[in-house]
């Protein structure tokens, strides 16, 4: 695979810090203000991409597949996709559309990494913990649960399996141990998030 797409890349800096195979194009999709801010900070620090980095500034509510193709993405070739920290910012119908578009753009051999988080439940656990530790209002005073959708929606693993993807769910705890890393002591509420299968890798 020589093309990767980080959907809702945010401040993800993998395009700068991973040891990519030669000639790999990494497409970062996000809103212009986010990608511009990241670019300014990384330029200030003289960071150099370790791949052919291609920012794709587009709102995911618009025709992002067209923007991706214009940036050089080739749907005839397999791709590595990542969508982390995203699904709960989209209502269920937009999540379905996101998966449908990724499915359509994914040649055989493509892979998809997904983070599946719960909106208010997970944010409340994190917020309680941060407040306890720092005594301050977390997330800069913004209530992140208000940015998210708590609606009923398709289970991503089932959605993808129905389309023929081979899905491997895993927990952060299992992944951490696979890498030989130790898990720090954390309170039960956060520990629960580590133990549940909140991530998956799917192969087409
Ligand atoms: C919590 S951040 C996750 C960033 C990164 N994937 C990570 O895991 O660190 C969510 C990102 O989704 C982006 N996002 C949310 N809604 C979007 C939309 N409609 N179009 C494009 N990007 C969107 C935000 O701009 C933000 O950068």
PDB file of C-alpha atoms and ligand atoms in Angstrom, residues 6-12 14 29-31 34 58-62 82-86 89-90 115 117 123, ligand 1:
ATOM      1  CA  UNK A   6      -6.212  10.072   7.471  1.00  0.00           C
ATOM      2  CA  UNK A   7      -9.855  11.122   7.632  1.00  0.00           C
ATOM      3  CA  UNK A   8     -10.411  14.015  10.086  1.00  0.00           C
ATOM      4  CA  UNK A   9      -6.648  14.111  10.634  1.00  0.00           C
ATOM      5  CA  UNK A  10      -6.785  16.979  13.119  1.00  0.00           C
ATOM      6  CA  UNK A  11      -3.363  17.405  14.707  1.00  0.00           C
ATOM      7  CA  UNK A  12      -2.266  13.875  13.758  1.00  0.00           C
ATOM      8  CA  UNK A  14       2.024  10.661  11.489  1.00  0.00           C
ATOM      9  CA  UNK A  29      -8.552  15.349   5.295  1.00  0.00           C
ATOM     10  CA  UNK A  30      -9.847  18.020   7.672  1.00  0.00           C
ATOM     11  CA  UNK A  31     -11.215  21.523   7.775  1.00  0.00           C
ATOM     12  CA  UNK A  34      -7.297  22.883  11.544  1.00  0.00           C
ATOM     13  CA  UNK A  58     -12.661  19.848   2.751  1.00  0.00           C
ATOM     14  CA  UNK A  59     -15.667  19.502   5.013  1.00  0.00           C
ATOM     15  CA  UNK A  60     -16.705  15.869   5.325  1.00  0.00           C
ATOM     16  CA  UNK A  61     -20.299  16.953   4.705  1.00  0.00           C
ATOM     17  CA  UNK A  62     -19.249  17.934   1.187  1.00  0.00           C
ATOM     18  CA  UNK A  82      -7.616   5.855   9.381  1.00  0.00           C
ATOM     19  CA  UNK A  83     -10.682   7.392  11.023  1.00  0.00           C
ATOM     20  CA  UNK A  84      -9.983   8.071  14.689  1.00  0.00           C
ATOM     21  CA  UNK A  85     -11.761  10.402  17.049  1.00  0.00           C
ATOM     22  CA  UNK A  86     -14.368  11.078  14.391  1.00  0.00           C
ATOM     23  CA  UNK A  89     -18.976  13.963  15.626  1.00  0.00           C
ATOM     24  CA  UNK A  90     -21.168  12.682  12.804  1.00  0.00           C
ATOM     25  CA  UNK A 115     -11.831   4.222  16.599  1.00  0.00           C
ATOM     26  CA  UNK A 117     -16.004   5.819  20.922  1.00  0.00           C
ATOM     27  CA  UNK A 123     -16.236  12.267  27.552  1.00  0.00           C
TER      28      UNK A 123
HETATM   29  C1  LIG B   1     -11.072  14.757  18.019  1.00  0.00           C
HETATM   30  S1  LIG B   1     -10.345  15.316  16.533  1.00  0.00           S
HETATM   31  C2  LIG B   1      -9.503  13.805  16.031  1.00  0.00           C
HETATM   32  C3  LIG B   1      -8.231  14.085  15.306  1.00  0.00           C
HETATM   33  C4  LIG B   1      -7.358  12.887  15.003  1.00  0.00           C
HETATM   34  N1  LIG B   1      -8.005  11.961  14.085  1.00  0.00           N
HETATM   35  C5  LIG B   1      -6.999  12.179  16.293  1.00  0.00           C
HETATM   36  O1  LIG B   1      -7.484  11.075  16.544  1.00  0.00           O
HETATM   37  O2  LIG B   1      -6.184  12.722  17.035  1.00  0.00           O
HETATM   38  C6  LIG B   1     -11.734  15.415  15.448  1.00  0.00           C
HETATM   39  C7  LIG B   1     -11.394  16.033  14.091  1.00  0.00           C
HETATM   40  O3  LIG B   1     -12.515  15.859  13.236  1.00  0.00           O
HETATM   41  C8  LIG B   1     -12.581  16.984  12.397  1.00  0.00           C
HETATM   42  N2  LIG B   1     -13.938  17.085  11.869  1.00  0.00           N
HETATM   43  C9  LIG B   1     -15.093  17.003  12.562  1.00  0.00           C
HETATM   44  N3  LIG B   1     -16.139  17.199  11.754  1.00  0.00           N
HETATM   45  C10 LIG B   1     -15.624  17.408  10.509  1.00  0.00           C
HETATM   46  C11 LIG B   1     -16.193  17.691   9.242  1.00  0.00           C
HETATM   47  N4  LIG B   1     -17.506  17.796   9.073  1.00  0.00           N
HETATM   48  N5  LIG B   1     -15.368  17.839   8.189  1.00  0.00           N
HETATM   49  C12 LIG B   1     -14.021  17.731   8.332  1.00  0.00           C
HETATM   50  N6  LIG B   1     -13.423  17.475   9.506  1.00  0.00           N
HETATM   51  C13 LIG B   1     -14.219  17.319  10.584  1.00  0.00           C
HETATM   52  C14 LIG B   1     -12.234  18.137  13.325  1.00  0.00           C
HETATM   53  O4  LIG B   1     -11.843  19.302  12.589  1.00  0.00           O
HETATM   54  C15 LIG B   1     -11.116  17.529  14.157  1.00  0.00           C
HETATM   55  O5  LIG B   1      -9.847  17.815  13.638  1.00  0.00           O
END
